[in-house]
mmCIF file with all atom_site columns, C-alpha atoms in Angstrom:
data_model
loop_
_atom_site.group_PDB
_atom_site.id
_atom_site.type_symbol
_atom_site.label_atom_id
_atom_site.label_alt_id
_atom_site.label_comp_id
_atom_site.label_asym_id
_atom_site.label_entity_id
_atom_site.label_seq_id
_atom_site.pdbx_PDB_ins_code
_atom_site.Cartn_x
_atom_site.Cartn_y
_atom_site.Cartn_z
_atom_site.occupancy
_atom_site.B_iso_or_equiv
_atom_site.pdbx_formal_charge
_atom_site.auth_seq_id
_atom_site.auth_comp_id
_atom_site.auth_asym_id
_atom_site.auth_atom_id
_atom_site.pdbx_PDB_model_num
ATOM 1  C CA . VAL A 1 1  ? 6.991   -18.008 0.144   1.00 0.00 ? 1  VAL A CA 1
ATOM 2  C CA . HIS A 1 2  ? 6.953   -16.405 3.616   1.00 0.00 ? 2  HIS A CA 1
ATOM 3  C CA . LEU A 1 3  ? 3.208   -16.506 4.270   1.00 0.00 ? 3  LEU A CA 1
ATOM 4  C CA . ARG A 1 4  ? 0.817   -19.318 5.003   1.00 0.00 ? 4  ARG A CA 1
ATOM 5  C CA . ALA A 1 5  ? -1.986  -19.709 2.485   1.00 0.00 ? 5  ALA A CA 1
ATOM 6  C CA . ASP A 1 6  ? -4.369  -18.013 4.926   1.00 0.00 ? 6  ASP A CA 1
ATOM 7  C CA . GLY A 1 7  ? -1.835  -15.382 6.035   1.00 0.00 ? 7  GLY A CA 1
ATOM 8  C CA . ARG A 1 8  ? -1.675  -11.694 5.291   1.00 0.00 ? 8  ARG A CA 1
ATOM 9  C CA . ALA A 1 9  ? 1.075   -9.095  5.302   1.00 0.00 ? 9  ALA A CA 1
ATOM 10 C CA . CYS A 1 10 ? 1.619   -5.373  4.917   1.00 0.00 ? 10 CYS A CA 1
ATOM 11 C CA . LEU A 1 11 ? 4.234   -3.430  3.008   1.00 0.00 ? 11 LEU A CA 1
ATOM 12 C CA . VAL A 1 12 ? 5.145   0.207   3.518   1.00 0.00 ? 12 VAL A CA 1
ATOM 13 C CA . LEU A 1 13 ? 6.165   1.573   0.137   1.00 0.00 ? 13 LEU A CA 1
ATOM 14 C CA . PRO A 1 14 ? 6.932   4.980   -1.340  1.00 0.00 ? 14 PRO A CA 1
ATOM 15 C CA . THR A 1 15 ? 4.014   6.013   -3.526  1.00 0.00 ? 15 THR A CA 1
ATOM 16 C CA . LYS A 1 16 ? 6.343   6.354   -6.493  1.00 0.00 ? 16 LYS A CA 1
ATOM 17 C CA . VAL A 1 17 ? 7.101   2.626   -6.269  1.00 0.00 ? 17 VAL A CA 1
ATOM 18 C CA . PHE A 1 18 ? 3.508   1.494   -5.979  1.00 0.00 ? 18 PHE A CA 1
ATOM 19 C CA . MET A 1 19 ? 1.483   4.182   -7.790  1.00 0.00 ? 19 MET A CA 1
ATOM 20 C CA . ASN A 1 20 ? 3.454   5.552   -10.667 1.00 0.00 ? 20 ASN A CA 1
ATOM 21 C CA . GLU A 1 21 ? 3.071   5.169   -14.405 1.00 0.00 ? 21 GLU A CA 1
ATOM 22 C CA . ASN A 1 22 ? 6.750   4.200   -14.575 1.00 0.00 ? 22 ASN A CA 1
ATOM 23 C CA . THR A 1 23 ? 6.076   1.139   -12.385 1.00 0.00 ? 23 THR A CA 1
ATOM 24 C CA . ASN A 1 24 ? 3.181   -0.306  -14.396 1.00 0.00 ? 24 ASN A CA 1
ATOM 25 C CA . GLU A 1 25 ? 5.119   -3.503  -15.149 1.00 0.00 ? 25 GLU A CA 1
ATOM 26 C CA . PHE A 1 26 ? 5.864   -4.021  -11.451 1.00 0.00 ? 26 PHE A CA 1
ATOM 27 C CA . GLN A 1 27 ? 2.230   -3.259  -10.534 1.00 0.00 ? 27 GLN A CA 1
ATOM 28 C CA . ALA A 1 28 ? 0.826   -5.660  -13.114 1.00 0.00 ? 28 ALA A CA 1
ATOM 29 C CA . GLY A 1 29 ? 3.064   -8.522  -12.020 1.00 0.00 ? 29 GLY A CA 1
ATOM 30 C CA . TRP A 1 30 ? 2.633   -7.974  -8.300  1.00 0.00 ? 30 TRP A CA 1
ATOM 31 C CA . LEU A 1 31 ? -1.120  -7.303  -8.395  1.00 0.00 ? 31 LEU A CA 1
ATOM 32 C CA . ASN A 1 32 ? -1.715  -10.437 -10.487 1.00 0.00 ? 32 ASN A CA 1
ATOM 33 C CA . GLN A 1 33 ? 0.161   -12.576 -7.982  1.00 0.00 ? 33 GLN A CA 1
ATOM 34 C CA . PHE A 1 34 ? -1.141  -11.156 -4.677  1.00 0.00 ? 34 PHE A CA 1
ATOM 35 C CA . SER A 1 35 ? -4.587  -10.146 -3.508  1.00 0.00 ? 35 SER A CA 1
ATOM 36 C CA . VAL A 1 36 ? -4.588  -6.591  -2.135  1.00 0.00 ? 36 VAL A CA 1
ATOM 37 C CA . ASP A 1 37 ? -7.539  -5.733  0.078   1.00 0.00 ? 37 ASP A CA 1
ATOM 38 C CA . ARG A 1 38 ? -6.513  -2.376  1.536   1.00 0.00 ? 38 ARG A CA 1
ATOM 39 C CA . VAL A 1 39 ? -4.275  0.595   0.760   1.00 0.00 ? 39 VAL A CA 1
ATOM 40 C CA . LEU A 1 40 ? -3.632  3.307   3.322   1.00 0.00 ? 40 LEU A CA 1
ATOM 41 C CA . GLN A 1 41 ? -2.322  6.529   1.756   1.00 0.00 ? 41 GLN A CA 1
ATOM 42 C CA . LEU A 1 42 ? -0.019  8.313   4.233   1.00 0.00 ? 42 LEU A CA 1
ATOM 43 C CA . SER A 1 43 ? 0.598   11.531  2.292   1.00 0.00 ? 43 SER A CA 1
ATOM 44 C CA . ASP A 1 44 ? -0.840  13.760  5.040   1.00 0.00 ? 44 ASP A CA 1
ATOM 45 C CA . TYR A 1 45 ? 1.350   12.007  7.639   1.00 0.00 ? 45 TYR A CA 1
ATOM 46 C CA . ARG A 1 46 ? 4.526   12.022  5.576   1.00 0.00 ? 46 ARG A CA 1
ATOM 47 C CA . LYS A 1 47 ? 6.599   14.381  7.742   1.00 0.00 ? 47 LYS A CA 1
ATOM 48 C CA . LEU A 1 48 ? 5.099   13.130  11.026  1.00 0.00 ? 48 LEU A CA 1
ATOM 49 C CA . ILE A 1 49 ? 6.059   9.506   10.414  1.00 0.00 ? 49 ILE A CA 1
ATOM 50 C CA . PHE A 1 50 ? 9.184   9.900   8.278   1.00 0.00 ? 50 PHE A CA 1
ATOM 51 C CA . GLU A 1 51 ? 10.884  13.261  8.954   1.00 0.00 ? 51 GLU A CA 1
ATOM 52 C CA . GLU A 1 52 ? 13.231  13.012  5.984   1.00 0.00 ? 52 GLU A CA 1
ATOM 53 C CA . ALA A 1 53 ? 10.631  11.682  3.535   1.00 0.00 ? 53 ALA A CA 1
ATOM 54 C CA . LYS A 1 54 ? 11.174  12.681  -0.081  1.00 0.00 ? 54 LYS A CA 1
ATOM 55 C CA . CYS A 1 55 ? 7.725   11.422  -1.119  1.00 0.00 ? 55 CYS A CA 1
ATOM 56 C CA . PRO A 1 56 ? 4.577   10.083  0.555   1.00 0.00 ? 56 PRO A CA 1
ATOM 57 C CA . ALA A 1 57 ? 4.176   6.433   1.482   1.00 0.00 ? 57 ALA A CA 1
ATOM 58 C CA . VAL A 1 58 ? 1.393   3.875   1.340   1.00 0.00 ? 58 VAL A CA 1
ATOM 59 C CA . VAL A 1 59 ? 0.697   0.813   3.442   1.00 0.00 ? 59 VAL A CA 1
ATOM 60 C CA . VAL A 1 60 ? -0.523  -2.096  1.321   1.00 0.00 ? 60 VAL A CA 1
ATOM 61 C CA . ARG A 1 61 ? -2.198  -5.100  2.986   1.00 0.00 ? 61 ARG A CA 1
ATOM 62 C CA . PHE A 1 62 ? -2.205  -8.252  0.890   1.00 0.00 ? 62 PHE A CA 1
ATOM 63 C CA . PHE A 1 63 ? -2.791  -12.001 0.885   1.00 0.00 ? 63 PHE A CA 1
ATOM 64 C CA . PRO A 1 64 ? -0.559  -14.617 -0.777  1.00 0.00 ? 64 PRO A CA 1
ATOM 65 C CA . HIS A 1 65 ? -2.949  -15.674 -3.536  1.00 0.00 ? 65 HIS A CA 1
ATOM 66 C CA . LYS A 1 66 ? -4.262  -14.407 -6.852  1.00 0.00 ? 66 LYS A CA 1
ATOM 67 C CA . PRO A 1 67 ? -7.028  -11.802 -6.606  1.00 0.00 ? 67 PRO A CA 1
ATOM 68 C CA . ALA A 1 68 ? -10.632 -12.494 -7.560  1.00 0.00 ? 68 ALA A CA 1
ATOM 69 C CA . ASP A 1 69 ? -11.748 -11.240 -10.964 1.00 0.00 ? 69 ASP A CA 1
ATOM 70 C CA . GLN A 1 70 ? -13.917 -8.542  -9.379  1.00 0.00 ? 70 GLN A CA 1
ATOM 71 C CA . ALA A 1 71 ? -11.656 -7.759  -6.412  1.00 0.00 ? 71 ALA A CA 1
ATOM 72 C CA . VAL A 1 72 ? -12.357 -4.611  -4.402  1.00 0.00 ? 72 VAL A CA 1
ATOM 73 C CA . VAL A 1 73 ? -9.546  -2.675  -2.738  1.00 0.00 ? 73 VAL A CA 1
ATOM 74 C CA . ARG A 1 74 ? -10.343 -0.363  0.160   1.00 0.00 ? 74 ARG A CA 1
ATOM 75 C CA . TYR A 1 75 ? -8.380  2.864   -0.285  1.00 0.00 ? 75 TYR A CA 1
ATOM 76 C CA . ASP A 1 76 ? -8.149  5.156   2.747   1.00 0.00 ? 76 ASP A CA 1
ATOM 77 C CA . THR A 1 77 ? -6.597  8.616   2.949   1.00 0.00 ? 77 THR A CA 1
ATOM 78 C CA . PRO A 1 78 ? -6.583  9.733   6.599   1.00 0.00 ? 78 PRO A CA 1
ATOM 79 C CA . LYS A 1 79 ? -6.080  13.437  7.239   1.00 0.00 ? 79 LYS A CA 1
ATOM 80 C CA . VAL A 1 80 ? -3.888  15.030  9.906   1.00 0.00 ? 80 VAL A CA 1
ATOM 81 C CA . ASP A 1 81 ? -5.596  17.055  12.608  1.00 0.00 ? 81 ASP A CA 1
ATOM 82 C CA . ARG A 1 82 ? -4.281  18.991  15.604  1.00 0.00 ? 82 ARG A CA 1
ATOM 83 C CA . SER A 1 83 ? -4.346  15.965  17.905  1.00 0.00 ? 83 SER A CA 1
ATOM 84 C CA . ASP A 1 84 ? -1.840  14.157  15.650  1.00 0.00 ? 84 ASP A CA 1
#
């Protein structure tokens, strides 16, 4: 509703909302409606980004259309180093 057909958006979500066996119904509905092309797992950065975080977060980039049958999702898990 809020994106053009060629638009894209990102959501920052707690991992327990997006990647949890208790949210399978949500995942199935959402992932059948939107095409996800990238997930950025922020578990290593949890306390650096969100000091009071109770769980890690993910950034999900998606497009406002159904995914292809053989869709590929890039899944990155950056690690903290001393320069962070």
